[in-house]
Amino acid sequence: MRVIRGLARILIACLFAGLSRECVAADGPQQRSVLVLEEADFRSPFYSEIFAGIRTAAKQNGKSNTVIYGESLDLARFPGPDYELSLVGHLKTKYAQRPIDVIVSIGVASAKFLQKRKQDIWPAAPVVYGFVPDLPETRALFLPDTTAVFARVRPTHLLTAARAIVPDLTRVVLVGEAWKNPLVYGHWKQDFAAAMPDLEVIDLSGAVLREVRSRVASLPDRSAILTSAMYSDGEGTYYAPASALARVAESANRPIIITSDTFLGRSGVGGFLLLPEIIGREAGEVAMRILDGEAPSSIAPFSGDNVRPIFDWRQLKRWNVDEANLPPGSEVRFRQPTFWEQYYWHSAIIAGVVLVQALMITILLRERRLRFMAEVEARQRMSELAHMNRRATAGEMSVSLAHELNQPLAAILINAETAQQILQSPAPDLGEIRDILNHIRRDDQRAAEVIGRLRSFLKRDPTERSELDLNATVGEVFRFLSVQALTHDVELVMQPSSADIRVKGDKIQLQQAILNLVVNGMEAVAHLPDERRRVVGRTSLTEGNLALVSIADKGDGILAEKVAEIFKPFFTTKAQGMGIGLSIAHTIVQAHGGRIWAENVPSGGVVFHVSLPLAAPR
Ligand code: ADP
C-alpha cells in the first residue's frame, strides 16, 4: 500500500515539472548524453583514439550513466553541399528523440559544419571544440555557449624536428595536402622564413602520390621530408593517411618528419607528434565539467598538453642521429634493449653460477695443493724419521760393524807382515807374495764393501724405484745383521724361495723395513734360552701375484690387544725403545702398494708378514 502511495507521489511531481527527463529516470541517476562529432571517419586510428580518449574521460568522471554517441562526418572524403544537406536531414531525424547534453566537435571541418548547421539540428546543445588550432580563423568559427581545447603542430615544430635529425639542413620537402590548409599549416611560409631565411622549400603538397614517390626517391643530402596527413592526392584517389605515408616512406631516401603518434613506427623518424588519445581525453574532461553543471562560457578555451617530441629509436640509428641533438624532453620509442638489458637476469644467473663454480674450483685447487704440500711434508718427515731410525740401528750395530771391519783389517795386517818376512829372505818367493797381495786386495774389498753398505744404508736418498730380486734384497739384510746376531748370540736363518721373485721398489727402504723386523725379532729372543734364540726369514710367492716376506721369532709374542697398535708411531714397550721401527716399516710397505701385519704363533713367538705386488704379474 505504501509503495503505491510513493509511486503516485512521484507521478504527480513529474506532471508538475512538465515531464522533464529527470522524471523519466526517476528511479535511477539522471542519464546524460554526449555526442562526438568527428570530422573524419572514426574507424581510422587517429580518430578512433580520440574517441577512446573521450570514453576514458567519461569513465574517469565516475558517472556511469553517461551515454556517448559518435558521428563521423567524413567531410574530406565526401565534400559538397548535397552530402552536407543530406547529413543535416539524417542527423535531425536520428536525434529527434535523443536530446544531446553536450557536443564534442573534433577537427576544424566539424567546427565549420556546426557553425552552419547546429541551429537546425541541436539548437540548445553546448559545444566543446577539440583538435582545432589556436588561430583567429578557427576562433571565428566558435558559436556562443561553447569552449575549446586547442591542439596544433606548428610549422616550426616540423622544422625544429628536421634540424635535430639533419643538423646541416638546407632543404625541406613538403608532402601532404594539409600544408595547403590555412587552418592547419597555412602560415608555414612566414614561420619558415623567420626561422631559416635561406631554407629551400620543395612543395609537393598538391602533387599526386606517384609523383611524390618518385621525387622523394632521389633527394639530395642535407634535406628532410616534412609530412602532414595525406587523405587524397588530388586525382580523386583517397588514402588512409598512415598507408599513404608508408608508401612515401618506401621510396624516400631522406628522413621523414611526421605529426602524429599513430604514424610512428611506419618509417617516420618522429617529430612533434599529436597524441590523439590525450586530445580526446582533454576535450572529454571539459565535456564532463559541462555535464556536471559548469557553463561553457565560464571555461576559457585553452591549449592542451597534446603535442610532444617523440622519435623512433630505429630510425635515429638509421640516420645516425645523436640523441643529445633531439629537442629537450624528447621521448624515444622502440628502443631495442642491449644484450645486457635484454638478458640481464639470464646473464646475472650465468655469471653467478660461473662465479660460484670458479670459487669452488679455486677452493678445491687450494685444498688439493694444501693436501699435496702436507703429503710432501709428511713424506719428508717420514724420510727424516727413517734416516734417524737407520742411524739408531747403525749405532746399535757399531759393535758388530767394528767386528766385521776388524776381520779383514786383521787379515790384511797378518798378510802384510808375512809378505815383509818373505821379502827379507835372500830369494823371496814371488809367487807367494803375489798370492798374499791378492789376499790383501780381497780383504780390502771386503772392508770397503762393509763401509759401502753402511754408507748406502745411512744415505738420505730420494725414493728410487727399480726392479729388485727379493731373495737377494732380504738376504743382504740378514748378512748385514749377521755380526750383530753373533754378538747377541742369536741364530739368523734365511730361507729364500726357490723361485725368482722380482718386485719393484726402493731397495734401501725395503731393506730398512725388513731390517727393523729382524732387529725386533732378535731383541724379542735375546733374553730367552738358547733353543728360542732364533729368527727365521722366508720369501715366497702367494696367491694373487704377491710376494711375501715373513720374519718369525720364538719370543714371547705380542699381547693380543696390542697387535693393532704396534704399527702406530711411538708405540713401544721397551725401556730404551723409540717406537718408530714398525711405523716406518708400515709406511714404507704401504708406499710400495703392499701390506704388513703381525701374527702370534700358537707355539710361541710372532711372525711378521710383508706382502708386495710382483714387478711383472705372472
Ligand atoms: P721399538 O722397537 O723401539 O719399541 P718398534 O716400532 O720397532 O719400536 O716396535 C714397537 C713395539 O712392538 C715394541 O716395543 C714391541 O712391544 C712390539 N714388538 C715389535 N716386534 C716384536 C716382536 N718380534 N715380538 C714382540 N713384540 C714386538
Short mmCIF file of C-alpha atoms in Angstrom, two decimals, residues 21 41 54 120 196 317 340 452 498 540 554 606 614 617:
data_model
loop_
_atom_site.label_atom_id
_atom_site.label_comp_id
_atom_site.label_asym_id
_atom_site.label_seq_id
_atom_site.Cartn_x
_atom_site.Cartn_y
_atom_site.Cartn_z
CA ARG A 21 13.97 13.91 -18.34
CA ASP A 41 35.99 8.53 -40.10
CA ILE A 54 36.67 10.80 -24.64
CA ASP A 120 19.00 23.26 -37.38
CA MET A 196 65.57 29.84 -41.51
CA LYS A 317 70.05 4.71 -35.68
CA TRP A 340 72.77 -6.86 -21.31
CA GLY A 452 129.88 -49.05 1.39
CA SER A 498 113.47 -71.37 -4.80
CA SER A 540 107.65 -66.96 -1.03
CA LYS A 554 110.27 -67.65 19.06
CA VAL A 606 105.49 -63.73 16.34
CA LEU A 614 105.19 -58.54 -8.13
CA PRO A 617 102.45 -60.22 -12.70
#
